[in-house]
Amino acid sequence: MSNNEQTLRFCSSAIMMRIKTPKNGRVRRELEKRAPKLVETGKKTLILQGTKTSGTLNGVLSEIYHLKKGGAVRFTRKNDNIRPFESGGEASLEFFSLKTDCSLFVYGSHSKKRPNNLVIGRMYDHHVYDLVEVGVENFKSIESFNYDKKMAPRVGSKPFIAFVGEGFENVDELKHLKEVLLDLLRGEVVENINLAGVDRAYVCTAISLNKVYLTHCALRLKKSGTVVPRMELVEVGPSMDLVVRRHRLPNEGLRKEAMRTAKDQPKKKIKNVSSDAIEGTIGKIYIPDQKVGDVALPNKAKGVKRERREAKKKEANERASKKQREESE
Amino acid sequence: MEMEMEMEMETQKPFQVDVGNLLAFNPFHNFSSLPTSRDELVKECLEEGTKLIQAVADGLFNLPSTEDVDGPLVKLPPPATKLPREKHLPKPKPPTKWEEFAKKKGITKRKKDKVVWDEQTGTWKRRFGYDRVHDDKDIPIIEAKMTDEPGEDPFAKRQDDKKKRVEKQEKNRLQNLKQAAKLGALPSHVQLAATALPITGTQAPPKKVTKDELGNVAGMAATSTASGGKFDRKLPGEKPAKKQGKHRKFLPVVEGSGIGSREKEQTDNVLNKLISKHSHEILNIGKAVTMYNVKKEKKARNRKNQEGKSSSTSNKLKPKKQLHKKAAKKGPESSKKRKAK
């Protein structure tokens, strides 16, 4: 009976709710892995394709998948309804991102107007954050390189990344591409790294105002006199030319929110303190107006002194007279 | 991305090195003239790349390292280049109602042991679970208090109280979670699901249809066809509709006579009803009294009307004199009336 009463009470106020918790430890651990964390480690990448792809594009996508084997998901079917740069065409992408827990995606498509097109994008809270569209030219796959197989980089090792060129500093699109490539190419964010395990490097050079040459190399550490070994790069992996076509920067508000970290506290402005190059830190002290009439004078007034002297004399006389009386008695 | 570790190389131009990300950036290089062949371009790129990576490696290998099984381990500095997060910052859980109350009162948590000493059996028993300390079923005697009602079962009362406490706790937990969900700080493994839509007005909540009812639905719909659903094509596995309406029982054609003879029983029943053999059972006293009262009230009403109206009209509207007689002989008369009906 009381159960019915309770349910009725809920009905009158709002929707009746039920608490759902996973009954499986495995499911619980998966959910906790996907929950937002204070400090984030690696981002997973979703690699998928559009209506039409070319041979080179297929090669590019599978090689990117190989490079990011540990943290990437590859979809092989064609997706007609994904158009990243259009307002309605992102719904499918966001759904996939939600289901696979991927916040980076690489979408390949091929058309006459945009041949060998790659759209690299990032997500914030499973909504599209920013996009960069590049065209792939002069693609050379892993198989076409000859190198000593023993030097091949192992899967999942943390790579060195090098950006060369003033274009990355001056041109807006290349700056954006640099940020996105950094996100894509760096692996997990780790605290400790084993020095014996560094064996790969990515080199991105800005060849012209909108072209970037990206290549993947294996590292050879050669003996040098000091602790630091001499680095030698040997091209192993895919190399391609990326031509920036379009890009979409994130909204300012969204960008501010995404860049926030836990340590960022709004800087408390210290008042009345400024720093000078020559003199160092300078402080300002404000003194209120002096009220001349109210200030207590340091020197006691002559009249006060006289009074005290006379009071002392009186006391002394009284004591003397007392003593005389006692003596007399 | 502005952590500048100025590494002066031969070119006397600083690179931007971020050891935390193993990243190096040379913002000052430019191709004055693009190399003519692809190979030369590649070579130049690799050269520049090597220089940059050497710079990063200088920084990396100079970090203090600890010896590990696989090799020297270094602790990387935090990455200097800020990249956008992939998910929002987790919001801190709001304190529950109990936590707020405890903070206000200054109540602190105390560590509880898994086993508790049980006085009754003289052993250490679990605090909860199988064979626990203060289990309801282990109480042999409950002493009666002055405040207890005489007809109440104290053991059942204890169980009811416990149930109520558990329900209250569940309700409180739901409210705490709802509050957390409102602030966006629901724990990752919990989901709140709506079980029913809000009830508006006098609508009854949608009834859950049972399996049997659903099975009958097709049959019920079939009766609206011209031939009553007899020739409808049935799906595989669909059972024929159960017959609706009264189920008539017919007696068997050949049956022995005797005590168990059904036909004799049937005829006996009908005859007894007609002769009213058990007439004392037939009279429905309540109904008789009601009928009498109704008649009495009607009579009283008519008499009142009679006094108000003229005598000429009263001839036609004479009160029935039979009422008096009927009122006297209440018992058998009413039964006779019933029989006549």
XYZ file of C-alpha atoms in Angstrom:
670
model
C 0.000 0.000 0.000
C 2.679 2.470 0.949
C 4.444 1.803 -2.340
C 1.349 2.927 -4.224
C 1.167 6.031 -2.119
C 4.740 6.889 -2.865
C 4.382 6.405 -6.577
C 1.309 8.599 -6.588
C 3.236 11.319 -4.841
C 5.895 11.229 -7.543
C 3.280 11.364 -10.271
C 1.833 14.543 -8.970
C 5.166 16.354 -9.060
C 7.171 15.205 -12.048
C 8.174 12.321 -14.284
C 8.721 9.081 -12.402
C 12.365 8.156 -12.511
C 14.340 5.024 -11.982
C 18.026 4.721 -11.165
C 19.897 2.595 -13.693
C 23.299 1.268 -12.689
C 25.279 -1.356 -14.577
C 24.994 -4.836 -13.119
C 28.305 -5.848 -14.677
C 31.729 -4.817 -13.458
C 32.983 -4.725 -17.030
C 30.278 -2.297 -18.134
C 30.931 -0.138 -15.109
C 34.620 0.087 -15.899
C 33.901 0.989 -19.529
C 31.583 3.786 -18.446
C 34.185 5.122 -16.072
C 36.780 5.093 -18.837
C 34.513 7.260 -20.975
C 33.645 9.721 -18.244
C 35.225 13.195 -18.487
C 38.494 13.328 -16.560
C 40.383 16.151 -14.939
C 43.601 15.446 -16.836
C 43.138 13.909 -20.237
C 45.360 11.316 -21.855
C 45.101 10.254 -25.485
C 42.313 10.998 -27.912
C 40.932 8.206 -30.063
C 40.618 8.693 -33.815
C 37.755 7.649 -36.056
C 38.713 6.943 -39.660
C 35.901 6.725 -42.156
C 35.065 7.468 -45.749
C 32.387 9.066 -47.851
C 30.477 8.102 -50.931
C 33.431 7.687 -53.249
C 37.097 7.035 -52.540
C 40.056 6.631 -54.802
C 42.851 4.109 -54.590
C 45.305 6.566 -53.114
C 42.773 7.707 -50.579
C 42.140 4.147 -49.476
C 45.869 3.729 -49.016
C 46.132 6.950 -47.030
C 43.316 5.984 -44.696
C 44.629 2.500 -44.018
C 48.138 3.805 -43.384
C 46.909 6.400 -40.933
C 45.053 3.602 -39.217
C 48.244 1.543 -39.016
C 50.168 4.457 -37.581
C 47.594 4.940 -34.878
C 46.806 1.307 -34.294
C 46.241 1.479 -30.546
C 43.845 4.379 -30.492
C 41.923 4.396 -33.725
C 38.696 2.955 -35.081
C 38.316 2.275 -38.809
C 34.959 2.215 -40.528
C 35.034 0.657 -43.968
C 31.511 1.287 -45.256
C 30.615 4.352 -47.242
C 28.630 7.064 -45.492
C 26.517 9.164 -47.828
C 25.073 11.554 -45.311
C 28.249 12.961 -43.811
C 29.117 16.428 -44.985
C 31.370 17.975 -42.356
C 31.294 21.497 -43.629
C 27.531 21.736 -43.934
C 25.377 22.478 -40.938
C 23.211 19.381 -41.086
C 25.816 16.934 -42.245
C 27.567 16.471 -38.935
C 24.865 14.572 -37.091
C 26.108 11.169 -38.182
C 29.676 12.047 -37.263
C 28.626 13.162 -33.808
C 26.674 9.978 -33.312
C 29.648 7.826 -34.292
C 31.891 9.871 -32.069
C 29.553 9.317 -29.172
C 29.294 5.596 -29.713
C 32.994 4.926 -30.286
C 34.215 7.567 -27.829
C 36.449 9.170 -30.452
C 37.185 12.878 -30.433
C 39.319 13.054 -33.568
C 38.106 11.993 -36.956
C 39.595 11.623 -40.413
C 37.025 11.565 -43.187
C 38.149 10.744 -46.706
C 36.232 11.345 -49.903
C 36.994 11.746 -53.578
C 35.180 13.896 -56.117
C 36.038 15.737 -59.275
C 36.046 19.083 -57.580
C 38.023 17.886 -54.549
C 40.155 14.913 -55.445
C 41.672 12.858 -52.627
C 40.046 14.915 -49.971
C 40.731 14.437 -46.287
C 38.804 16.247 -43.593
C 40.536 16.132 -40.231
C 38.340 17.290 -37.388
C 38.161 17.450 -33.647
C 35.252 17.116 -31.300
C 34.466 18.728 -27.995
C 31.918 16.876 -25.919
C 31.082 14.876 -29.041
C 30.156 17.993 -31.020
C 32.262 19.268 -33.886
C 34.886 21.660 -32.607
C 36.971 22.478 -35.681
C 37.738 21.121 -39.132
C 40.571 21.247 -41.649
C 40.146 20.040 -45.200
C 43.267 18.960 -47.079
C 43.947 17.355 -50.386
C 46.494 14.577 -50.624
C 49.061 14.667 -53.405
C 52.168 12.657 -54.141
C 51.281 9.919 -51.720
C 53.930 7.293 -51.158
C 52.854 4.306 -49.107
C 54.890 2.309 -46.625
C 55.565 -0.467 -49.099
C 57.312 1.809 -51.525
C 60.106 2.656 -49.122
C 63.181 0.493 -48.866
C 64.783 0.370 -45.521
C 66.290 -2.019 -43.113
C 63.321 -3.721 -41.527
C 64.996 -3.986 -38.179
C 64.727 -0.277 -37.707
C 60.984 -0.182 -38.215
C 59.238 1.742 -35.476
C 57.093 -0.265 -33.146
C 53.383 0.259 -32.799
C 52.345 2.741 -30.173
C 55.672 4.400 -29.483
C 55.650 8.096 -28.768
C 56.843 10.052 -31.792
C 59.020 13.126 -32.147
C 57.272 15.832 -34.132
C 59.069 18.541 -36.082
C 57.479 21.489 -37.867
C 59.597 23.444 -40.281
C 58.695 26.624 -42.047
C 57.639 30.144 -41.409
C 54.316 29.430 -43.043
C 53.244 27.666 -39.874
C 53.657 30.914 -38.000
C 52.315 33.398 -40.493
C 49.549 31.733 -42.430
C 46.268 31.207 -40.538
C 45.357 27.976 -42.252
C 48.739 26.425 -41.743
C 48.690 27.437 -38.091
C 45.403 25.647 -37.670
C 46.696 22.649 -39.586
C 49.746 22.534 -37.340
C 47.583 22.375 -34.231
C 45.377 19.682 -35.669
C 48.311 17.611 -36.902
C 49.910 17.826 -33.487
C 46.737 16.513 -31.906
C 46.497 13.760 -34.454
C 50.097 12.615 -34.458
C 51.064 12.724 -30.839
C 50.007 9.576 -29.085
C 49.084 9.255 -25.477
C 50.124 11.918 -23.065
C 52.445 10.122 -20.679
C 54.472 11.201 -17.713
C 57.333 8.783 -18.004
C 58.993 7.684 -21.182
C 61.556 4.996 -21.809
C 64.514 6.432 -23.660
C 65.196 3.159 -25.377
C 61.751 3.199 -26.915
C 61.894 6.368 -28.979
C 62.063 5.285 -32.568
C 59.820 7.393 -34.740
C 59.480 10.952 -35.912
C 57.129 12.973 -38.048
C 58.494 15.849 -40.096
C 56.121 18.476 -41.496
C 57.563 21.137 -43.748
C 55.672 24.083 -45.121
C 56.679 24.083 -48.753
C 54.502 26.938 -49.878
C 51.720 29.048 -48.520
C 49.222 26.237 -48.581
C 51.223 23.074 -49.037
C 52.761 20.915 -46.349
C 55.030 17.947 -46.857
C 54.403 15.321 -44.198
C 56.593 12.290 -43.764
C 57.110 9.598 -41.196
C 60.629 8.483 -40.354
C 62.325 5.978 -38.153
C 65.009 7.162 -35.789
C 68.478 5.812 -35.529
C 70.392 6.773 -32.437
C 74.060 6.929 -33.107
C 76.846 7.120 -30.594
C 78.099 10.541 -29.913
C 80.513 11.767 -27.331
C 77.886 12.942 -24.871
C 74.834 11.451 -23.211
C 72.718 12.699 -26.084
C 72.914 10.387 -29.094
C 73.100 11.681 -32.611
C 69.806 11.422 -34.398
C 69.471 10.034 -37.865
C 66.232 10.015 -39.767
C 65.346 7.304 -42.242
C 62.149 7.640 -44.169
C 59.992 4.578 -43.630
C 56.407 5.395 -43.505
C 53.926 7.175 -45.725
C 54.808 10.547 -47.107
C 52.361 12.898 -48.709
C 51.767 16.461 -49.710
C 48.839 18.120 -47.979
C 47.178 21.026 -49.736
C 44.982 23.031 -47.413
C 41.599 23.655 -48.994
C 39.161 24.818 -46.373
C 39.143 25.104 -42.657
C 36.758 26.061 -39.932
C 37.993 27.534 -36.676
C 36.055 26.961 -33.463
C 33.772 29.616 -31.958
C 35.495 31.861 -29.511
C 33.323 30.830 -26.580
C 33.720 27.156 -27.316
C 37.442 27.567 -27.711
C 37.750 29.278 -24.350
C 35.775 26.530 -22.690
C 37.764 23.761 -24.337
C 41.100 25.318 -23.466
C 40.243 25.589 -19.804
C 42.239 23.342 -17.543
C 41.736 22.552 -13.906
C 44.686 24.627 -12.792
C 43.483 27.718 -14.580
C 42.100 29.934 -11.890
C 41.143 33.495 -12.760
C 44.241 35.453 -11.889
C 43.570 37.521 -8.781
C 44.693 40.993 -9.592
C 46.958 42.333 -6.877
C 46.042 45.942 -6.399
C 48.479 48.842 -6.111
C 51.449 46.760 -7.211
C 53.227 47.294 -10.485
C 56.568 46.222 -11.786
C 59.137 48.364 -13.472
C 62.011 47.119 -15.589
C 64.533 49.319 -13.858
C 63.299 49.655 -10.361
C 61.643 46.279 -9.912
C 58.363 45.895 -8.074
C 56.727 49.149 -7.072
C 53.910 49.480 -4.613
C 51.579 52.392 -4.072
C 50.421 53.453 -0.667
C 47.535 55.823 -0.299
C 47.510 58.066 2.757
C 44.220 59.635 3.781
C 44.024 63.432 4.464
C 45.324 64.541 7.793
C 42.787 65.898 10.219
C 44.809 68.478 11.979
C 42.472 69.210 14.822
C 41.879 65.625 15.943
C 45.389 64.324 16.159
C 46.680 63.734 19.677
C 49.794 65.821 20.268
C 52.919 63.890 21.161
C 54.247 66.423 23.658
C 52.155 66.659 26.768
C 50.820 70.136 27.427
C 52.550 72.183 30.058
C 49.359 72.513 31.983
C 49.015 68.771 32.296
C 52.557 68.420 33.581
C 51.980 71.069 36.234
C 48.899 69.367 37.489
C 50.678 66.073 37.892
C 53.510 67.741 39.770
C 51.096 69.387 42.176
C 49.201 66.131 42.639
C 52.420 64.351 43.506
C 53.309 67.066 46.026
C 49.974 66.720 47.703
C 50.371 63.029 48.050
C 53.775 63.341 49.522
C 52.429 65.869 52.072
C 49.568 63.602 53.018
C 51.859 60.644 53.528
C 54.189 62.728 55.620
C 51.345 63.955 57.795
C 50.092 60.386 58.235
C 53.473 59.219 59.401
C 53.677 62.057 61.887
C 50.323 61.108 63.295
C 51.354 57.455 63.633
C 54.562 58.354 65.270
C 52.818 60.643 67.650
C 50.359 57.832 68.580
C 52.444 27.501 -27.305
C 55.086 29.789 -26.204
C 57.610 27.945 -24.121
C 60.843 29.019 -25.764
C 63.874 27.050 -24.862
C 66.390 28.970 -26.876
C 68.737 26.510 -28.509
C 71.322 28.366 -30.454
C 72.437 26.303 -33.407
C 74.854 27.239 -36.099
C 72.181 29.254 -37.828
C 71.883 31.419 -34.693
C 68.089 31.189 -34.829
C 66.071 29.842 -31.920
C 63.693 26.910 -32.255
C 60.606 26.425 -30.160
C 61.051 23.165 -28.327
C 58.381 21.498 -26.229
C 59.905 18.455 -24.563
C 56.620 17.442 -22.955
C 55.156 16.794 -26.379
C 58.463 15.815 -28.037
C 57.756 18.726 -30.354
C 60.095 21.156 -32.094
C 59.147 24.059 -34.312
C 61.357 26.136 -36.493
C 59.475 29.265 -37.454
C 62.297 30.865 -39.314
C 62.949 28.542 -42.157
C 61.778 29.354 -45.630
C 62.487 27.995 -49.001
C 63.953 30.874 -50.887
C 63.537 28.891 -54.022
C 61.771 25.597 -54.213
C 64.173 22.810 -55.043
C 63.661 21.601 -58.571
C 63.435 17.890 -57.972
C 61.367 16.023 -55.471
C 64.336 14.180 -54.056
C 66.135 17.359 -53.227
C 63.078 18.739 -51.561
C 62.767 15.598 -49.485
C 66.416 15.722 -48.580
C 66.225 19.308 -47.436
C 63.126 18.618 -45.392
C 64.813 15.699 -43.697
C 67.862 17.771 -42.923
C 65.822 20.461 -41.273
C 63.815 17.855 -39.455
C 66.948 16.199 -38.164
C 68.186 19.432 -36.727
C 64.951 20.043 -34.906
C 64.735 16.552 -33.553
C 68.295 16.755 -32.373
C 67.270 19.805 -30.409
C 64.412 17.963 -28.748
C 66.607 14.982 -28.017
C 69.142 17.253 -26.361
C 66.496 18.408 -24.010
C 65.071 14.943 -23.495
C 68.256 13.041 -22.803
C 69.466 15.619 -20.364
C 66.543 15.058 -18.063
C 67.228 13.106 -14.864
C 66.617 9.448 -15.559
C 65.933 6.420 -13.389
C 67.013 2.925 -14.295
C 64.256 0.532 -15.228
C 64.135 -3.053 -16.477
C 63.764 -2.076 -20.126
C 65.927 0.969 -20.097
C 66.374 4.430 -18.663
C 63.117 6.062 -17.672
C 62.733 9.830 -17.691
C 59.939 11.875 -16.254
C 58.640 14.193 -18.937
C 57.770 17.767 -18.102
C 54.151 18.747 -18.662
C 53.463 19.700 -22.291
C 53.810 23.368 -22.975
C 51.593 23.486 -26.013
C 47.993 23.794 -24.925
C 45.543 21.777 -26.910
C 41.773 21.783 -26.523
C 40.196 19.159 -24.292
C 38.032 16.465 -25.724
C 35.400 16.504 -22.969
C 34.219 19.129 -20.542
C 35.772 19.446 -17.118
C 34.120 17.151 -14.620
C 31.913 19.048 -12.246
C 32.319 18.346 -8.533
C 29.560 16.329 -6.966
C 27.191 18.484 -4.902
C 26.955 17.398 -1.274
C 23.984 15.187 -0.501
C 21.374 16.255 2.016
C 22.925 14.070 4.676
C 26.399 15.461 4.002
C 25.134 19.004 4.377
C 23.427 18.127 7.617
C 26.517 16.357 8.922
C 28.714 19.322 8.090
C 26.366 21.664 9.885
C 26.214 19.501 12.982
C 29.865 18.537 12.904
C 29.236 14.809 12.535
C 32.265 12.924 11.254
C 32.397 9.550 9.582
C 33.505 6.650 11.695
C 35.186 3.564 10.379
C 33.010 0.502 10.873
C 34.322 -3.012 11.325
C 33.213 -5.840 9.127
C 32.571 -8.127 12.142
C 30.686 -7.207 15.270
C 30.491 -9.044 18.573
C 27.128 -10.701 18.990
C 25.990 -10.925 22.626
C 23.279 -13.432 21.962
C 25.433 -16.184 20.513
C 28.750 -15.046 21.930
C 30.543 -14.984 18.574
C 31.790 -12.473 16.048
C 29.229 -12.016 13.338
C 29.074 -10.003 10.139
C 27.639 -6.535 10.261
C 25.490 -7.235 7.184
C 24.775 -10.126 4.887
C 24.235 -13.792 5.634
C 24.131 -14.644 9.343
C 24.344 -11.037 10.461
C 24.283 -9.545 13.939
C 20.904 -7.866 14.433
C 18.772 -9.900 12.102
C 15.004 -9.632 12.476
C 14.466 -13.336 12.330
C 16.752 -14.017 15.282
C 14.635 -12.189 17.838
C 12.817 -14.797 19.933
C 10.744 -12.557 22.200
C 9.542 -8.983 21.907
C 8.278 -7.547 25.199
C 4.978 -5.750 25.022
C 4.895 -2.085 25.920
C 2.035 -0.011 27.252
C 1.857 1.885 23.979
C 1.248 -1.250 21.883
C -2.164 -1.986 20.452
C -3.561 -5.387 21.445
C -4.163 -6.853 17.993
C -0.872 -5.952 16.364
C 1.861 -8.390 15.442
C 5.172 -6.827 16.612
C 7.296 -9.026 14.375
C 5.351 -7.994 11.295
C 5.521 -4.423 12.513
C 9.295 -4.602 12.688
C 9.462 -5.899 9.144
C 7.116 -3.190 7.927
C 9.200 -0.538 9.642
C 12.308 -1.837 7.969
C 10.605 -1.809 4.583
C 9.485 1.750 5.123
C 12.990 2.809 6.081
C 14.448 1.180 2.991
C 11.880 2.884 0.758
C 12.571 6.229 2.341
C 16.266 5.745 1.785
C 15.706 4.895 -1.868
C 13.571 7.980 -2.296
C 16.250 10.145 -0.717
C 18.902 8.612 -2.926
C 16.825 9.360 -5.995
C 16.374 12.954 -4.894
C 20.119 13.354 -4.336
C 20.854 11.965 -7.786
C 18.250 14.225 -9.354
C 19.898 17.204 -7.712
C 23.281 16.115 -9.010
C 21.852 15.584 -12.495
C 20.402 19.072 -12.425
C 23.884 20.471 -11.838
C 25.371 18.181 -14.450
C 27.444 16.181 -11.981
C 25.834 12.737 -12.203
C 28.313 9.910 -11.489
C 29.455 8.240 -14.706
C 27.964 4.831 -13.977
C 24.487 6.091 -13.040
C 21.679 6.928 -15.426
C 18.250 8.260 -14.542
C 15.543 6.750 -16.687
C 11.941 7.894 -16.837
C 9.597 5.017 -16.150
C 6.286 6.705 -16.863
C 5.054 9.859 -18.482
C 3.537 12.504 -16.238
C -0.146 12.059 -15.596
C -2.257 15.030 -16.617
C -5.844 15.557 -15.571
C -7.979 12.500 -14.981
C -6.186 10.225 -17.403
C -5.411 6.847 -15.943
C -1.855 5.596 -16.390
C -1.512 3.444 -19.499
C -2.263 -0.120 -18.513
C 0.282 -2.786 -19.310
C -1.259 -5.388 -21.597
C -0.656 -8.992 -20.557
C 0.494 -11.726 -22.914
C -2.881 -13.438 -22.822
C -4.755 -10.286 -23.697
C -2.503 -9.659 -26.648
C -3.152 -13.189 -27.852
C -6.868 -12.554 -27.875
C -6.684 -9.284 -29.736
C -6.379 -10.851 -33.179
C -9.339 -13.088 -32.460
C -11.424 -10.181 -31.265
C -10.632 -8.218 -34.376
C -11.531 -11.196 -36.556
C -15.144 -11.243 -35.334
C -15.778 -8.033 -37.202
C -15.255 -9.734 -40.557
C -18.211 -10.989 -42.529
C -17.652 -14.638 -41.717
C -16.577 -14.067 -38.131
C -12.898 -14.723 -38.780
C -13.418 -18.348 -39.755
C -11.640 -18.178 -43.101
C -8.926 -15.655 -42.266
C -5.429 -16.733 -43.101
C -3.590 -17.401 -39.878
C 0.042 -16.603 -39.189
C 2.280 -19.526 -38.295
C 2.003 -20.148 -34.609
C -1.206 -18.211 -34.124
C -3.670 -20.088 -31.990
C -7.354 -20.205 -32.935
C -9.476 -17.699 -31.050
C -11.116 -18.856 -27.872
C -14.874 -19.052 -28.064
C -16.565 -16.009 -26.600
C -19.895 -16.057 -24.902
C -21.673 -18.476 -22.696
C -20.432 -21.994 -22.571
C -23.452 -24.269 -22.669
C -23.235 -27.641 -21.184
C -25.348 -30.395 -22.576
C -26.123 -33.541 -20.643
C -24.924 -36.848 -22.079
C -27.463 -38.852 -24.059
C -27.077 -42.085 -22.166
C -26.540 -41.916 -18.436
C -27.280 -44.217 -15.592
C -29.944 -43.283 -13.040
C -29.105 -43.091 -9.391
C -27.781 -40.618 -6.894
C -25.303 -39.166 -9.318
C -27.822 -38.742 -12.094
C -27.487 -35.228 -13.412
C -30.779 -35.000 -15.230
C -32.638 -35.810 -12.032
C -30.761 -33.081 -10.251
C -31.631 -30.518 -12.896
C -35.337 -31.238 -12.794
C -35.360 -31.304 -9.026
C -33.834 -27.845 -8.914
C -36.464 -26.367 -11.181
C -39.331 -27.985 -9.316
C -38.128 -26.847 -5.936
C -37.953 -23.309 -7.142
C -41.497 -23.440 -8.442
C -43.076 -24.943 -5.317
C -40.795 -22.927 -3.121
C -39.976 -25.991 -1.108
C -37.355 -24.151 0.843
C -39.369 -21.046 1.035
C -37.669 -19.791 4.166
C -34.515 -19.543 2.188
C -36.204 -17.814 -0.718
C -37.282 -14.633 1.057
C -34.866 -11.790 0.728
C -35.594 -9.829 3.910
C -33.579 -6.791 2.977
C -35.333 -6.415 -0.311
C -38.752 -6.858 1.334
C -38.057 -4.160 3.872
C -36.882 -1.767 1.181
C -39.997 -2.342 -0.894
C -42.200 -1.731 2.137
C -40.426 1.494 2.981
C -40.698 2.759 -0.560
C -44.390 2.051 -0.679
C -44.889 3.781 2.654
C -43.132 6.908 1.499
C -45.136 6.999 -1.681
C -48.335 6.741 0.292
C -47.317 9.576 2.578
C -46.451 11.740 -0.393
C -49.791 11.056 -2.066
C -51.670 11.904 1.110
C -49.903 15.231 1.283
C -50.799 15.966 -2.294
C -54.331 14.935 -1.580
C -54.724 17.559 1.187
C -53.434 20.271 -1.072
C -55.637 19.519 -4.084
C -59.432 19.763 -4.670
C -61.805 16.855 -4.120
C -62.892 16.517 -7.756
C -59.460 15.571 -8.861
C -59.001 13.392 -5.866
C -61.572 10.912 -7.182
C -59.202 9.779 -9.853
C -56.170 10.019 -7.685
C -57.510 8.013 -4.817
C -54.821 6.395 -2.724
C -54.838 2.698 -3.037
C -56.612 1.112 -0.093
C -54.908 -2.187 -0.727
C -51.748 -0.766 0.789
C -53.102 -1.137 4.297
C -53.904 -4.765 3.804
C -50.559 -5.437 2.255
C -48.810 -3.698 5.087
C -50.424 -6.063 7.588
C -49.591 -9.247 5.828
C -46.017 -8.528 5.025
C -44.366 -11.933 5.037
C -46.123 -14.414 2.779
C -47.687 -11.687 0.632
C -44.377 -10.344 -0.509
C -43.157 -13.817 -1.253
C -46.255 -14.422 -3.318
C -45.587 -11.248 -5.219
C -42.080 -12.438 -5.897
C -43.314 -15.720 -7.233
C -45.828 -14.011 -9.447
C -43.074 -12.020 -10.954
